[in-house]
Coordinates of C-alpha atoms in Angstrom, one line a residue:
M1 CA -42.3 73.1 101.3
A2 CA -39.1 74.5 100.0
R3 CA -38.9 78.3 100.2
T4 CA -38.1 78.6 96.5
E5 CA -41.5 77.1 95.6
L6 CA -43.4 80.1 97.1
K7 CA -42.3 83.7 96.7
L8 CA -44.1 86.9 97.4
L9 CA -43.1 90.0 95.4
G10 CA -43.9 93.2 97.4
A11 CA -42.8 96.1 99.5
W12 CA -43.2 96.1 103.2
P13 CA -45.2 99.4 103.6
S14 CA -47.8 98.4 101.0
P15 CA -51.3 97.6 102.5
Y16 CA -51.9 95.4 99.4
V17 CA -48.8 93.4 100.1
M18 CA -49.8 93.2 103.8
R19 CA -52.8 91.1 102.8
P20 CA -51.1 88.0 101.4
R21 CA -48.4 88.3 104.2
I22 CA -51.2 88.1 106.8
A23 CA -52.9 85.2 105.0
L24 CA -49.6 83.3 104.7
N25 CA -48.9 83.8 108.4
I26 CA -52.4 82.7 109.4
K27 CA -51.9 79.5 107.4
S28 CA -48.3 79.1 108.8
V29 CA -46.9 78.8 105.2
D30 CA -43.2 79.4 104.7
Y31 CA -42.4 81.7 101.8
E32 CA -39.6 83.9 100.4
F33 CA -40.3 87.6 100.5
L34 CA -38.7 89.4 97.6
Q35 CA -38.6 93.2 98.3
E36 CA -39.5 95.5 95.4
T37 CA -38.3 99.1 95.4
F38 CA -40.9 101.8 94.9
G39 CA -40.3 103.7 91.8
S40 CA -38.6 100.8 89.9
K41 CA -39.9 97.4 88.8
S42 CA -37.8 94.3 88.7
Q43 CA -37.7 92.1 85.7
L44 CA -39.3 89.3 87.7
L45 CA -42.2 91.7 88.6
L46 CA -42.7 92.7 85.0
E47 CA -42.7 89.1 83.8
S48 CA -45.0 87.9 86.6
N49 CA -47.6 90.7 86.3
P50 CA -47.3 92.0 82.7
V51 CA -50.9 93.4 82.7
H52 CA -50.8 95.7 85.7
K53 CA -47.0 95.6 86.5
K54 CA -47.6 96.1 90.2
I55 CA -47.2 94.3 93.5
P56 CA -48.2 92.1 95.2
V57 CA -47.5 88.9 93.1
L58 CA -47.4 85.5 94.7
I59 CA -45.4 83.0 92.7
H60 CA -46.3 79.4 93.5
K61 CA -44.3 76.6 91.8
G62 CA -43.3 79.1 89.1
K63 CA -46.9 80.3 88.4
P64 CA -47.8 83.9 89.3
I65 CA -51.0 85.0 91.0
C66 CA -51.8 88.8 91.0
E67 CA -54.1 91.1 93.0
S68 CA -54.1 91.1 96.7
L69 CA -57.5 89.8 97.5
I70 CA -57.3 87.1 94.8
I71 CA -54.0 86.0 96.3
V72 CA -55.7 85.8 99.8
E73 CA -58.4 83.6 98.3
Y74 CA -55.8 81.4 96.5
I75 CA -53.8 81.0 99.8
D76 CA -57.0 80.0 101.7
E77 CA -58.0 77.5 99.0
T78 CA -54.5 76.0 98.5
W79 CA -53.3 75.5 102.1
S80 CA -55.6 73.8 104.6
S81 CA -53.2 74.4 107.5
G82 CA -54.4 77.1 109.9
P83 CA -57.9 78.4 110.2
S84 CA -60.0 79.2 107.1
I85 CA -59.9 82.8 106.0
L86 CA -63.0 82.9 103.9
P87 CA -66.3 81.8 105.3
S88 CA -67.4 78.3 104.3
D89 CA -71.1 79.3 103.8
P90 CA -71.5 80.5 100.1
Y91 CA -73.7 83.5 101.2
D92 CA -71.3 84.6 103.9
R93 CA -68.4 84.2 101.5
A94 CA -70.2 86.4 98.9
I95 CA -70.9 89.0 101.5
A96 CA -67.3 89.1 102.6
K97 CA -66.1 89.5 99.0
F98 CA -68.7 92.2 98.4
W99 CA -67.4 94.3 101.4
G100 CA -63.8 93.6 100.4
A101 CA -64.5 95.0 96.9
Y102 CA -66.3 98.0 98.6
V103 CA -63.3 98.8 100.7
D104 CA -61.0 98.7 97.6
E105 CA -63.2 100.4 95.1
K106 CA -65.2 102.9 97.1
W107 CA -63.8 103.6 100.5
F108 CA -60.0 103.6 100.2
P109 CA -59.9 105.7 97.0
N110 CA -61.5 108.5 99.1
L111 CA -58.6 108.3 101.5
R112 CA -56.2 109.0 98.6
I113 CA -58.3 111.9 97.5
L114 CA -58.3 113.3 101.0
S115 CA -54.5 113.7 101.0
T116 CA -54.7 116.4 98.3
A117 CA -58.2 117.9 98.9
E118 CA -58.6 121.3 100.2
G119 CA -61.4 123.5 101.7
E120 CA -65.0 122.5 100.9
A121 CA -63.8 119.6 98.8
K122 CA -61.9 118.2 101.7
D123 CA -64.9 118.5 104.0
Q124 CA -67.0 116.6 101.4
V125 CA -64.4 113.8 101.1
I126 CA -64.3 113.5 104.9
G127 CA -68.0 113.2 105.0
T128 CA -67.9 110.4 102.4
I129 CA -65.2 108.6 104.3
V130 CA -67.2 108.8 107.5
E131 CA -70.3 107.5 105.7
G132 CA -68.2 104.6 104.4
L133 CA -67.0 103.9 108.0
D134 CA -70.6 103.9 109.2
L135 CA -71.6 101.4 106.5
L136 CA -68.6 99.2 107.4
E137 CA -69.5 99.4 111.1
D138 CA -73.1 98.3 110.3
A139 CA -71.6 95.4 108.2
F140 CA -69.3 94.5 111.1
V141 CA -72.3 94.2 113.5
K142 CA -74.1 91.9 111.1
I143 CA -71.2 89.8 109.8
S144 CA -69.3 89.3 113.1
K145 CA -72.5 88.2 115.0
G146 CA -71.2 89.9 118.2
K147 CA -67.7 88.4 117.9
T148 CA -64.3 90.2 117.9
F149 CA -63.6 90.1 114.2
F150 CA -65.5 90.3 110.9
G151 CA -64.4 86.7 110.6
G152 CA -66.0 85.8 114.0
D153 CA -63.6 84.5 116.6
Q154 CA -60.6 84.8 114.3
I155 CA -59.3 87.1 111.6
G156 CA -60.9 86.5 108.3
Y157 CA -61.1 87.8 104.8
L158 CA -62.7 91.1 105.5
D159 CA -60.5 91.7 108.5
I160 CA -57.5 91.4 106.2
A161 CA -59.1 93.4 103.4
F162 CA -60.0 96.4 105.6
G163 CA -57.4 96.0 108.4
C164 CA -54.5 96.4 106.0
Y165 CA -55.4 100.1 105.7
L166 CA -55.4 100.6 109.4
G167 CA -51.7 99.9 110.1
G168 CA -49.5 102.7 110.8

């Protein structure tokens, strides 16, 4: 595939941009990475994501796909090269999507709050984060079935959804 057919708009330090980059690498898909600068938005970004006006955006054959986990699903469904990212079983797939949403909607927002919390509020947020990690650990035990990753023997959807926050 020509590099111009597939572009990813993003910024390298963004955990959300890390997700499609990992998925594209798992699938061995060649793409062009277009670096966005924090604090400013390119015209291509504004045209490609007019609703949220944020990264990442995958542009495939001129058509934009927005939101990191949606992009990961699109990559998995579009390219059969490399291992599957989402589970093939519908129930397992739904569970992976549930926990991916949990990470984004419930767990990670508390990490953001922690950066500005003080005193008793900070202790409360830390407790909430730890509770979330306990839930994720229980989910890992059940979902991984004793294997190395949430995805089993290989990195999968939930590994990408959660793991992008653990880089550093």
